[in-house]
PDB file of C-alpha atoms in Angstrom:
ATOM      1  CA  MET A   1      20.550   6.921  13.566  1.00  0.00           C
ATOM      2  CA  ALA A   2      20.603   4.742  10.452  1.00  0.00           C
ATOM      3  CA  GLN A   3      17.312   3.791   8.875  1.00  0.00           C
ATOM      4  CA  THR A   4      16.307   0.149   8.661  1.00  0.00           C
ATOM      5  CA  PRO A   5      15.744  -1.230   5.139  1.00  0.00           C
ATOM      6  CA  GLU A   6      11.976  -1.333   5.766  1.00  0.00           C
ATOM      7  CA  LYS A   7      12.008   2.271   6.993  1.00  0.00           C
ATOM      8  CA  LYS A   8      13.703   3.268   3.715  1.00  0.00           C
ATOM      9  CA  VAL A   9      10.937   1.522   1.755  1.00  0.00           C
ATOM     10  CA  LYS A  10       8.305   3.350   3.835  1.00  0.00           C
ATOM     11  CA  GLU A  11       9.988   6.703   3.188  1.00  0.00           C
ATOM     12  CA  LYS A  12       9.957   6.069  -0.576  1.00  0.00           C
ATOM     13  CA  ILE A  13       6.297   5.060  -0.423  1.00  0.00           C
ATOM     14  CA  LYS A  14       5.493   8.295   1.441  1.00  0.00           C
ATOM     15  CA  GLN A  15       7.328  10.356  -1.202  1.00  0.00           C
ATOM     16  CA  ILE A  16       5.352   8.718  -4.010  1.00  0.00           C
ATOM     17  CA  LEU A  17       2.005   9.096  -2.244  1.00  0.00           C
ATOM     18  CA  LYS A  18       2.688  12.765  -1.422  1.00  0.00           C
ATOM     19  CA  ALA A  19       3.699  13.485  -5.029  1.00  0.00           C
ATOM     20  CA  ARG A  20       0.426  11.921  -6.223  1.00  0.00           C
ATOM     21  CA  GLY A  21      -1.627  13.958  -3.756  1.00  0.00           C
ATOM     22  CA  ALA A  22      -2.945  10.764  -2.174  1.00  0.00           C
ATOM     23  CA  VAL A  23      -4.405  10.851   1.320  1.00  0.00           C
ATOM     24  CA  TYR A  24      -2.824   8.292   3.599  1.00  0.00           C
ATOM     25  CA  CYS A  25      -2.211   7.343   7.192  1.00  0.00           C
ATOM     26  CA  MET A  26       0.113   4.921   8.894  1.00  0.00           C
ATOM     27  CA  PRO A  27      -1.856   3.300  11.713  1.00  0.00           C
ATOM     28  CA  ALA A  28       0.097   2.312  14.796  1.00  0.00           C
ATOM     29  CA  THR A  29      -1.687  -0.647  16.319  1.00  0.00           C
ATOM     30  CA  GLY A  30       0.617  -1.262  19.296  1.00  0.00           C
ATOM     31  CA  GLY A  31      -1.930  -3.540  20.939  1.00  0.00           C
ATOM     32  CA  PHE A  32      -4.721  -0.979  20.698  1.00  0.00           C
ATOM     33  CA  GLY A  33      -5.788  -1.404  17.082  1.00  0.00           C
ATOM     34  CA  LYS A  34      -6.518  -4.333  14.797  1.00  0.00           C
ATOM     35  CA  SER A  35      -3.524  -6.618  14.360  1.00  0.00           C
ATOM     36  CA  GLY A  36      -2.377  -7.194  10.790  1.00  0.00           C
ATOM     37  CA  VAL A  37      -3.518  -3.816   9.444  1.00  0.00           C
ATOM     38  CA  SER A  38      -1.249  -2.590   6.659  1.00  0.00           C
ATOM     39  CA  ASP A  39       1.487  -0.012   7.096  1.00  0.00           C
ATOM     40  CA  PHE A  40      -0.340   2.464   4.843  1.00  0.00           C
ATOM     41  CA  ILE A  41      -4.074   3.046   4.455  1.00  0.00           C
ATOM     42  CA  VAL A  42      -4.480   5.096   1.286  1.00  0.00           C
ATOM     43  CA  CYS A  43      -7.166   6.911  -0.660  1.00  0.00           C
ATOM     44  CA  ASP A  44      -5.895   7.705  -4.148  1.00  0.00           C
ATOM     45  CA  GLY A  45      -8.153   8.824  -6.949  1.00  0.00           C
ATOM     46  CA  GLY A  46     -11.158   7.807  -4.870  1.00  0.00           C
ATOM     47  CA  HIS A  47      -9.867   4.268  -4.363  1.00  0.00           C
ATOM     48  CA  PHE A  48      -9.062   2.479  -1.118  1.00  0.00           C
ATOM     49  CA  ILE A  49      -5.617   0.891  -1.092  1.00  0.00           C
ATOM     50  CA  ALA A  50      -3.794  -0.955   1.682  1.00  0.00           C
ATOM     51  CA  ILE A  51      -0.004  -1.027   1.316  1.00  0.00           C
ATOM     52  CA  GLU A  52       2.207  -3.338   3.340  1.00  0.00           C
ATOM     53  CA  ALA A  53       5.900  -2.377   3.275  1.00  0.00           C
ATOM     54  CA  LYS A  54       8.552  -5.074   3.445  1.00  0.00           C
ATOM     55  CA  ALA A  55      12.299  -5.227   2.951  1.00  0.00           C
ATOM     56  CA  GLY A  56      14.794  -7.930   2.145  1.00  0.00           C
ATOM     57  CA  LYS A  57      13.279 -11.362   2.455  1.00  0.00           C
ATOM     58  CA  GLY A  58      10.500 -10.052   4.673  1.00  0.00           C
ATOM     59  CA  THR A  59       7.162 -11.712   4.083  1.00  0.00           C
ATOM     60  CA  THR A  60       3.679 -10.923   5.274  1.00  0.00           C
ATOM     61  CA  THR A  61       2.340 -12.579   8.402  1.00  0.00           C
ATOM     62  CA  ALA A  62      -0.850 -14.628   8.522  1.00  0.00           C
ATOM     63  CA  LEU A  63      -2.684 -11.685  10.116  1.00  0.00           C
ATOM     64  CA  GLN A  64      -1.408  -9.320   7.410  1.00  0.00           C
ATOM     65  CA  ASP A  65      -2.494 -11.769   4.710  1.00  0.00           C
ATOM     66  CA  LYS A  66      -5.939 -11.930   6.318  1.00  0.00           C
ATOM     67  CA  TRP A  67      -6.228  -8.119   6.355  1.00  0.00           C
ATOM     68  CA  LEU A  68      -5.041  -7.802   2.739  1.00  0.00           C
ATOM     69  CA  ALA A  69      -7.603 -10.420   1.654  1.00  0.00           C
ATOM     70  CA  GLU A  70     -10.363  -8.570   3.546  1.00  0.00           C
ATOM     71  CA  VAL A  71      -9.449  -5.365   1.722  1.00  0.00           C
ATOM     72  CA  GLU A  72      -9.605  -7.115  -1.662  1.00  0.00           C
ATOM     73  CA  ASP A  73     -12.884  -8.861  -0.754  1.00  0.00           C
ATOM     74  CA  SER A  74     -14.366  -5.462   0.110  1.00  0.00           C
ATOM     75  CA  GLY A  75     -13.456  -4.005  -3.287  1.00  0.00           C
ATOM     76  CA  GLY A  76     -10.216  -2.301  -2.266  1.00  0.00           C
ATOM     77  CA  LYS A  77      -6.726  -2.920  -3.582  1.00  0.00           C
ATOM     78  CA  SER A  78      -3.924  -4.426  -1.512  1.00  0.00           C
ATOM     79  CA  LEU A  79      -0.240  -4.161  -2.315  1.00  0.00           C
ATOM     80  CA  VAL A  80       2.961  -5.515  -0.804  1.00  0.00           C
ATOM     81  CA  ILE A  81       5.770  -3.112  -1.680  1.00  0.00           C
ATOM     82  CA  ASN A  82       9.474  -3.729  -1.112  1.00  0.00           C
ATOM     83  CA  GLU A  83      12.758  -2.262  -2.303  1.00  0.00           C
ATOM     84  CA  ASN A  84      12.484  -4.280  -5.524  1.00  0.00           C
ATOM     85  CA  ASN A  85       9.133  -2.868  -6.640  1.00  0.00           C
ATOM     86  CA  VAL A  86       8.849   0.479  -4.814  1.00  0.00           C
ATOM     87  CA  GLY A  87      10.099   2.253  -7.957  1.00  0.00           C
ATOM     88  CA  GLU A  88       7.065   0.887  -9.792  1.00  0.00           C
ATOM     89  CA  LEU A  89       4.521   2.020  -7.172  1.00  0.00           C
ATOM     90  CA  ASN A  90       3.380   5.092  -9.099  1.00  0.00           C
ATOM     91  CA  GLN A  91       2.715   2.992 -12.217  1.00  0.00           C
ATOM     92  CA  ILE A  92       0.980   0.311 -10.136  1.00  0.00           C
ATOM     93  CA  LEU A  93      -1.331   2.984  -8.706  1.00  0.00           C
ATOM     94  CA  GLU A  94      -1.988   4.405 -12.185  1.00  0.00           C
ATOM     95  CA  ASP A  95      -2.838   0.928 -13.483  1.00  0.00           C
ATOM     96  CA  THR A  96      -5.107   0.353 -10.478  1.00  0.00           C
ATOM     97  CA  TYR A  97      -6.940   3.606 -11.193  1.00  0.00           C
ATOM     98  CA  TRP A  98      -7.551   2.844 -14.856  1.00  0.00           C
ATOM     99  CA  GLU A  99      -8.444  -0.789 -14.192  1.00  0.00           C
ATOM    100  CA  ARG A 100     -11.179   0.329 -11.791  1.00  0.00           C
ATOM    101  CA  PHE A 101     -12.311   3.142 -14.083  1.00  0.00           C
ATOM    102  CA  ILE A 102     -12.776   0.750 -16.985  1.00  0.00           C
ATOM    103  CA  LYS A 103     -14.536  -1.882 -14.830  1.00  0.00           C
ATOM    104  CA  GLY A 104     -16.863   0.733 -13.393  1.00  0.00           C
ATOM    105  CA  ASN A 105     -17.855   2.123 -16.767  1.00  0.00           C
ATOM    106  CA  THR A 106     -18.410  -0.940 -18.945  1.00  0.00           C
TER     107      THR A 106
END
């Protein structure tokens, strides 16, 4: 069975997170969890990161935007990753780590 474009993005995200040694899960809400929760809930370098995967012209929904804003408001980092920026995810996570390190130690 062929993978959807979004599934390909998710597979690349998983590869990057595994290579970094990040801890992550992919919650399946399916009516039982909180709607709008990101595709990936990540702990990397001691930091909480929510990653929403998209493909093509896919955009976040209002509920996803609300969740991503809640993560940011709580001190976490939220990212929307697609096939155009998935190759930069490792660098984005590195920049996130150092940005927080510097802020926390000034």
